[in-house]
mmCIF file of C-alpha atoms in Angstrom:
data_model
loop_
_atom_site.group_PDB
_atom_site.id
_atom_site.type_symbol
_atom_site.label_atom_id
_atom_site.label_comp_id
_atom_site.label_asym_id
_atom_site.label_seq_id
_atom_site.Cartn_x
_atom_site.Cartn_y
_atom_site.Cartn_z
ATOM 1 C CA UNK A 1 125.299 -46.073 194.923
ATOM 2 C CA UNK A 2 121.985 -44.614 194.317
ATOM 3 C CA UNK A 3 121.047 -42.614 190.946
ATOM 4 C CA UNK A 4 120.347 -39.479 193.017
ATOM 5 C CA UNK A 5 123.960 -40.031 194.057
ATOM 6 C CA UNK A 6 125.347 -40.586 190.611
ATOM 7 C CA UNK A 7 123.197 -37.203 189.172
ATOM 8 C CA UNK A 8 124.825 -35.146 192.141
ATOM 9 C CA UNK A 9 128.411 -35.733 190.809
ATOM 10 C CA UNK A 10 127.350 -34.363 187.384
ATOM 11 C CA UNK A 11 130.033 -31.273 188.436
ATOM 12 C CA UNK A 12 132.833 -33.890 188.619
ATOM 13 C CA UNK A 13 132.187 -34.834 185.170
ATOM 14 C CA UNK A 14 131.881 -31.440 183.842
ATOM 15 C CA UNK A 15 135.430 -30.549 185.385
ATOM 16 C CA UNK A 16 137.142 -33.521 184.410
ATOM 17 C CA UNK A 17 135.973 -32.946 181.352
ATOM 18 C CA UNK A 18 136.451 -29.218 180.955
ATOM 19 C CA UNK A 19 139.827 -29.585 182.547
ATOM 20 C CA UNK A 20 141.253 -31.904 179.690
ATOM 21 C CA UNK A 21 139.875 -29.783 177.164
ATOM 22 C CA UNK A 22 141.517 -26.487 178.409
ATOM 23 C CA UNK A 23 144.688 -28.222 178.075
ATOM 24 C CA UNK A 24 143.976 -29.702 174.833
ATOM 25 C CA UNK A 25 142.974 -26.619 172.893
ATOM 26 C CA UNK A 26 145.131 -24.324 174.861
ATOM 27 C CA UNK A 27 141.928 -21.917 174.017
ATOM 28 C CA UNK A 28 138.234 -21.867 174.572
ATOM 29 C CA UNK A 29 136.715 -24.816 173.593
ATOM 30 C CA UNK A 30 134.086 -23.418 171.178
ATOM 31 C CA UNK A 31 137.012 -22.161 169.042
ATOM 32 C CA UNK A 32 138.456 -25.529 168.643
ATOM 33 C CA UNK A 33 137.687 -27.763 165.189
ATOM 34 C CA UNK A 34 135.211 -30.386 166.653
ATOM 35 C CA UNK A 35 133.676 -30.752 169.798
ATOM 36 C CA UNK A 36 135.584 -33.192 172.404
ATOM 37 C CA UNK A 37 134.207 -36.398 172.078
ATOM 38 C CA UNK A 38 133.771 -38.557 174.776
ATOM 39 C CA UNK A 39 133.571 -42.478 174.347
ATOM 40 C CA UNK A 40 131.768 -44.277 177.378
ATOM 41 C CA UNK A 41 131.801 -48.432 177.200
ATOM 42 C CA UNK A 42 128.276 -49.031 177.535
ATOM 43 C CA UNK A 43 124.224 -47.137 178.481
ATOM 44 C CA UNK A 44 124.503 -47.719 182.106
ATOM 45 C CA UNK A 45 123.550 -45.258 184.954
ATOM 46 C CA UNK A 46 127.502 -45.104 185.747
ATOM 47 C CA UNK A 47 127.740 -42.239 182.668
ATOM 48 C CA UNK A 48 124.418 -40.558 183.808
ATOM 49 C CA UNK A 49 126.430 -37.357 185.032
ATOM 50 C CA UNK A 50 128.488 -37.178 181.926
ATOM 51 C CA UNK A 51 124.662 -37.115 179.965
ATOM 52 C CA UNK A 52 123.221 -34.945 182.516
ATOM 53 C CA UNK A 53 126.235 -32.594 182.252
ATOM 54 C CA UNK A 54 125.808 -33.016 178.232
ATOM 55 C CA UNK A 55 121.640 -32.391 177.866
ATOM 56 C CA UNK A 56 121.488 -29.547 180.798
ATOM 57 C CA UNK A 57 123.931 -27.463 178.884
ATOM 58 C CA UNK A 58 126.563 -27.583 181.530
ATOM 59 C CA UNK A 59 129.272 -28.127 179.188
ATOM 60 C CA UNK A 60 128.592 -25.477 176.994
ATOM 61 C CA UNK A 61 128.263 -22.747 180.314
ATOM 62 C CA UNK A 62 131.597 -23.172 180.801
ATOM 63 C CA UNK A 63 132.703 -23.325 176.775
ATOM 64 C CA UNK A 64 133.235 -26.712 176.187
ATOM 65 C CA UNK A 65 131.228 -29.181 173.088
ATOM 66 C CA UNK A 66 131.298 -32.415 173.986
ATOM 67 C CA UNK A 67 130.078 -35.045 171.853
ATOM 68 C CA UNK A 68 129.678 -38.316 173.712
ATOM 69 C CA UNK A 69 129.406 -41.350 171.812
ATOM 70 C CA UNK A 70 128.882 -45.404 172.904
ATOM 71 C CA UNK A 71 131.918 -47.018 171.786
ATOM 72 C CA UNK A 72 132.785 -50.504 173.067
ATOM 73 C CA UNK A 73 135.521 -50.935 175.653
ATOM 74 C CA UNK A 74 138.356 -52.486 173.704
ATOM 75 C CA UNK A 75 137.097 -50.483 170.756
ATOM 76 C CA UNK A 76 137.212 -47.354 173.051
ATOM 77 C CA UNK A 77 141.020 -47.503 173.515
ATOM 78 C CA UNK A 78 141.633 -48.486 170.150
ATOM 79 C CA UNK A 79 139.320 -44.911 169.195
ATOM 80 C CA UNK A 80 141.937 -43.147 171.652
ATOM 81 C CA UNK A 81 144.437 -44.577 169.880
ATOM 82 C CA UNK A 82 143.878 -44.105 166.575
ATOM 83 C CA UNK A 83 142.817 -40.088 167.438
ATOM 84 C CA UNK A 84 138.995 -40.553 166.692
ATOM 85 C CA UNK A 85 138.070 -39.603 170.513
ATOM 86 C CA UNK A 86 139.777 -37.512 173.106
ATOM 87 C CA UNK A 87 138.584 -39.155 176.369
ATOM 88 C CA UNK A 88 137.526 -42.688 177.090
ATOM 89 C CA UNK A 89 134.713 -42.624 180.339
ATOM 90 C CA UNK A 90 135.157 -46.891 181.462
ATOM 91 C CA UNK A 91 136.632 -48.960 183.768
ATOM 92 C CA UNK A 92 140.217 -48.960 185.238
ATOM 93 C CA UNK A 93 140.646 -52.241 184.161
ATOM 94 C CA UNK A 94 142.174 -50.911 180.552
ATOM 95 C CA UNK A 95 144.613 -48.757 182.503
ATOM 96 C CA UNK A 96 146.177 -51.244 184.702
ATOM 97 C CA UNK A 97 146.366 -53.813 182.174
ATOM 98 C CA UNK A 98 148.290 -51.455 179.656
ATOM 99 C CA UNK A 99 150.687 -50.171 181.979
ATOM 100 C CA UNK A 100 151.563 -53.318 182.913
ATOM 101 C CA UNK A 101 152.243 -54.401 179.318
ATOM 102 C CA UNK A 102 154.751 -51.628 179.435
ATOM 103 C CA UNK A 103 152.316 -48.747 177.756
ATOM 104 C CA UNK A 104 152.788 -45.220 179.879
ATOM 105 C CA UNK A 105 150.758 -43.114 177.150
ATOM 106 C CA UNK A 106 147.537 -43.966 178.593
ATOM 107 C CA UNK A 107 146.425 -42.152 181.977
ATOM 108 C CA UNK A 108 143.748 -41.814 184.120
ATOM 109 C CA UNK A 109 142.924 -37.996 185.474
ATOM 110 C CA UNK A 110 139.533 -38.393 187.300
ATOM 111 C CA UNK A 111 136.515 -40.662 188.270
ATOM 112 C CA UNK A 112 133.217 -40.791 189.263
ATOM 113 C CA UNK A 113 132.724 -43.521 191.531
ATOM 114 C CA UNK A 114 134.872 -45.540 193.760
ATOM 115 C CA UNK A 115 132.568 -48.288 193.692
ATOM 116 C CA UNK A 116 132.022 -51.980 191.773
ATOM 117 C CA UNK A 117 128.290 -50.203 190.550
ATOM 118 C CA UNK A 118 126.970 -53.755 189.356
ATOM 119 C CA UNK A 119 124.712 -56.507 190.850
ATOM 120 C CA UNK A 120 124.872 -60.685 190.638
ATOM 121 C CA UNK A 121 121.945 -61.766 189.514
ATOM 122 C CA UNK A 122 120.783 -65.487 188.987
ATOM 123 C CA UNK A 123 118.004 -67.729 188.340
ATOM 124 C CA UNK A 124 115.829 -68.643 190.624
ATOM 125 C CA UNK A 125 117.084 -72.012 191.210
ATOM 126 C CA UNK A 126 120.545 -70.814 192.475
ATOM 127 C CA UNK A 127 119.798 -69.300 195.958
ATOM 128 C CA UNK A 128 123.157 -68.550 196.909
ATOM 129 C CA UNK A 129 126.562 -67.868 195.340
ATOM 130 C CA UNK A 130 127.866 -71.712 196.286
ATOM 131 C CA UNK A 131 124.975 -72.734 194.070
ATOM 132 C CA UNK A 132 126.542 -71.488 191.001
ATOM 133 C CA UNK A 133 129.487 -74.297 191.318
ATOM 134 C CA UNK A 134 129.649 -76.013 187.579
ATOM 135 C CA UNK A 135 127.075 -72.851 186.300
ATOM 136 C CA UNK A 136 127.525 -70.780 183.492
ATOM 137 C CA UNK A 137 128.309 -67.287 184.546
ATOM 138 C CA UNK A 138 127.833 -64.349 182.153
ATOM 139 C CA UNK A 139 130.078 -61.305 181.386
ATOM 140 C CA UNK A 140 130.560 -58.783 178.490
ATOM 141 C CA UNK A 141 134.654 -59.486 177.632
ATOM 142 C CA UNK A 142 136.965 -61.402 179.364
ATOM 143 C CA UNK A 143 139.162 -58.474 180.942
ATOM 144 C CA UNK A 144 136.611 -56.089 181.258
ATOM 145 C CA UNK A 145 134.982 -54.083 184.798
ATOM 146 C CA UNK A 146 131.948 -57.239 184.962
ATOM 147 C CA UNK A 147 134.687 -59.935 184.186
ATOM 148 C CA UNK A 148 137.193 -58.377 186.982
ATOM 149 C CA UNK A 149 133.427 -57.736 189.259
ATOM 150 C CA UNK A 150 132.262 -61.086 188.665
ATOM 151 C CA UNK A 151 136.051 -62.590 189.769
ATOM 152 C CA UNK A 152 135.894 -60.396 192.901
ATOM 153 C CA UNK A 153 132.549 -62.099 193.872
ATOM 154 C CA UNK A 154 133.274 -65.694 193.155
ATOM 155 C CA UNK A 155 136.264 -64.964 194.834
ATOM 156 C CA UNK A 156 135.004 -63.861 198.002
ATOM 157 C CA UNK A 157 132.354 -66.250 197.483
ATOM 158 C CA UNK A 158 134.761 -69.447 198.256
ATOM 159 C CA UNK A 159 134.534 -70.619 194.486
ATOM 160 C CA UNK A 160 137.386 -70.402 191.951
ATOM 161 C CA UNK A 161 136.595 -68.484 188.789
ATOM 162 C CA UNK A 162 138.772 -70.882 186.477
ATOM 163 C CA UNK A 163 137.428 -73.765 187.882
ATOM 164 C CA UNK A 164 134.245 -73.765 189.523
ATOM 165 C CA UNK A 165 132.097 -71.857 187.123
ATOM 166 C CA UNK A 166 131.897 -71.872 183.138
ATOM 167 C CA UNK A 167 132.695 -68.161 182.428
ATOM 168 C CA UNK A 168 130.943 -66.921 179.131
ATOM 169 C CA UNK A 169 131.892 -63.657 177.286
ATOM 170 C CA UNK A 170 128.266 -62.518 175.762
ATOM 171 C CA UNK A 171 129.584 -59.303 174.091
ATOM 172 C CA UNK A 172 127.155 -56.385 175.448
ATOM 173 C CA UNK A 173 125.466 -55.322 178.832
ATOM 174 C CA UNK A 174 122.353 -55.719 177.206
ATOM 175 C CA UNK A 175 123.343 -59.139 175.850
ATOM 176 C CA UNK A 176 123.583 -60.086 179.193
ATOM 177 C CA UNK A 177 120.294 -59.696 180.234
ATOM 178 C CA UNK A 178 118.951 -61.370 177.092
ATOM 179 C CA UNK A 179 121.083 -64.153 178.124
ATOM 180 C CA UNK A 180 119.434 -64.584 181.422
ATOM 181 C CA UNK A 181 116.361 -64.215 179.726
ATOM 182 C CA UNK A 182 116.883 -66.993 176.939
ATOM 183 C CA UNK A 183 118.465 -69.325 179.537
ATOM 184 C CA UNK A 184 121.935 -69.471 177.614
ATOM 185 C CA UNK A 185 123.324 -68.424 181.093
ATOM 186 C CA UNK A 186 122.337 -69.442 184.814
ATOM 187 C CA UNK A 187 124.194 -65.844 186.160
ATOM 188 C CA UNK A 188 125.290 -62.832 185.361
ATOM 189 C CA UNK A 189 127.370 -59.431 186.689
ATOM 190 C CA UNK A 190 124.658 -56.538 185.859
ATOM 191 C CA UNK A 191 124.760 -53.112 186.484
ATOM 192 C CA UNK A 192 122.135 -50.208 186.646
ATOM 193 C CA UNK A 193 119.479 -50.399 185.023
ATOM 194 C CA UNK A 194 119.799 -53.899 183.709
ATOM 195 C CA UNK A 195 119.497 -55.344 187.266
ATOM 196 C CA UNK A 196 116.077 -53.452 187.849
ATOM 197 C CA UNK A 197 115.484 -55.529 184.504
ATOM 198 C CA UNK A 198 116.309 -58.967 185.713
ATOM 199 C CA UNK A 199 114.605 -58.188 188.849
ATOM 200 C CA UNK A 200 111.460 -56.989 187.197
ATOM 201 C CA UNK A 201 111.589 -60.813 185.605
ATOM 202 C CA UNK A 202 112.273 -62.270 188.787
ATOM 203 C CA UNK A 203 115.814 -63.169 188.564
ATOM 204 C CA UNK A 204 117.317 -63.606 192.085
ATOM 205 C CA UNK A 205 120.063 -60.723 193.241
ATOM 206 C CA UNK A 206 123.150 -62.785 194.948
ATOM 207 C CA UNK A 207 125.021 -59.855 195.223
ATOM 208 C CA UNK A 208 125.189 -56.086 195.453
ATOM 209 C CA UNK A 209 128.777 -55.069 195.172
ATOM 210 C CA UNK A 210 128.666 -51.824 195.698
ATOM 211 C CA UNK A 211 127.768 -52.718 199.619
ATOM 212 C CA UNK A 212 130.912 -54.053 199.449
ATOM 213 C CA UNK A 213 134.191 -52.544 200.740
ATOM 214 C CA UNK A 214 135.890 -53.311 197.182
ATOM 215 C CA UNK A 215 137.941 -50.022 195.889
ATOM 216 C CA UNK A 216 137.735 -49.824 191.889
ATOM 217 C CA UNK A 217 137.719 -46.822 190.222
ATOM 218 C CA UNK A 218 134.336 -48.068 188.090
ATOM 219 C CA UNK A 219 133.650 -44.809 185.827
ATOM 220 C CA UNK A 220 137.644 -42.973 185.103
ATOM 221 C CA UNK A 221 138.118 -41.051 182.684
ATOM 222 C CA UNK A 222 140.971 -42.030 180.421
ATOM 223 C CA UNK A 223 143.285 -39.956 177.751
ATOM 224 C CA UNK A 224 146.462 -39.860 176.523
ATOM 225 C CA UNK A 225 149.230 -38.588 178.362
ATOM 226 C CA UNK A 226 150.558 -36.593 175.856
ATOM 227 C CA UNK A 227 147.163 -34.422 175.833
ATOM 228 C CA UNK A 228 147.373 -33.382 179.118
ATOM 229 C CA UNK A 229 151.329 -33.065 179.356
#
């Protein structure tokens, strides 16, 4: 998905987004305490339309302040949780794996893309995915969109994730890239604009996923069902 694609769904963000708050305040939005505050996973161009919406004033034409703020993943939920943020902009991988623990009170009510947005990138002694048998293979958490993106690939690749690559949890997206960079792993799942990055450096793309025909709802925006009930 290109960026000029990504900036054209800015609207879908500012509905989503107005939509919840509506329901939430019951009221205009500039009449409620704080502004609705927004927690997206990590500075990729998947939230570009919720920052677009945010610096173009689009929210505020319509009466809504929304505060977005970079809050890890796991943390993100947690934030939802514990009432410090009203939406959570990230993967569906959080969803899915809740509800099947059991937990209805999270929900999903709109995303941007229906695409796995990220690349596979590698050094350039790995030309091809079977090359990465008995590598180490990068990704932010273990549960996470790049964990669940770099599974898919491997997967379709003919190699088993448990077994035929050392899968590393680095922490950040940015970490990743630094790890490809200091050698501490041979490949990684990157998104935009780290992959323009590790291109720029001469890393080797393996894979661009969202050429794929994989379904994954890659930027949803997440809230509690009680807010919207």
């Amino acid at each position: 998905i290109s960026v000029t694609t990504m900036i054209t769904r800015k609207h879908t963000a500012v509905a989503s987004v107005l939509f919840l708050c509506l329901h939430l305040t019951g009221k205009p939005a500039a009449t409620a305490e704080r502004a609705l505050r927004v927690a997206y996973s990590s500075p990729t161009v998947t939230y570009l339309p919720l920052w677009v919406a945010k610096e173009k004033g689009l929210f505020s034409k319509y009466g809504v302040e929304v505060e977005p703020i970079s809050v890890m993943s796991q943390l993100a939920i947690n934030a939802l949780f514990g009432n410090e943020v009203e939406i959570v902009a990230g993967g569906g991988v959080g969803l899915v794996a809740l509800h099947a623990q059991g937990n209805r009170d999270l929900v999903g009510f709109a995303s941007i893309n229906n695409k796995l947005v990220f690349s596979i990138y590698a050094n350039q002694s790995i030309p091809d995915a079977l090359r990465l048998r008995g590598k180490r293979f990068g990704v932010t958490r273990f549960g996470g969109a790049l964990d669940f993106a770099a599974r898919y690939f491997l997967k379709r690749s003919g190699l088993n994730p448990a077994k035929d690559v050392i899968l590393i949890q680095i922490g950040t997206v940015p970490d990743l890239l630094r790890g490809l960079l200091a050698g501490s792993v041979d490949a990684a799942t990157l998104p935009v604009p780290q992959n323009l990055a590790a291109r720029a450096q001469g890393f080797r793309e393996l894979a661009d996923l969202a050429q794929s025909d994989a379904r994954y709802p890659g930027a949803t925006f997440l809230t509690r069902r009680r807010l919207i009930s």
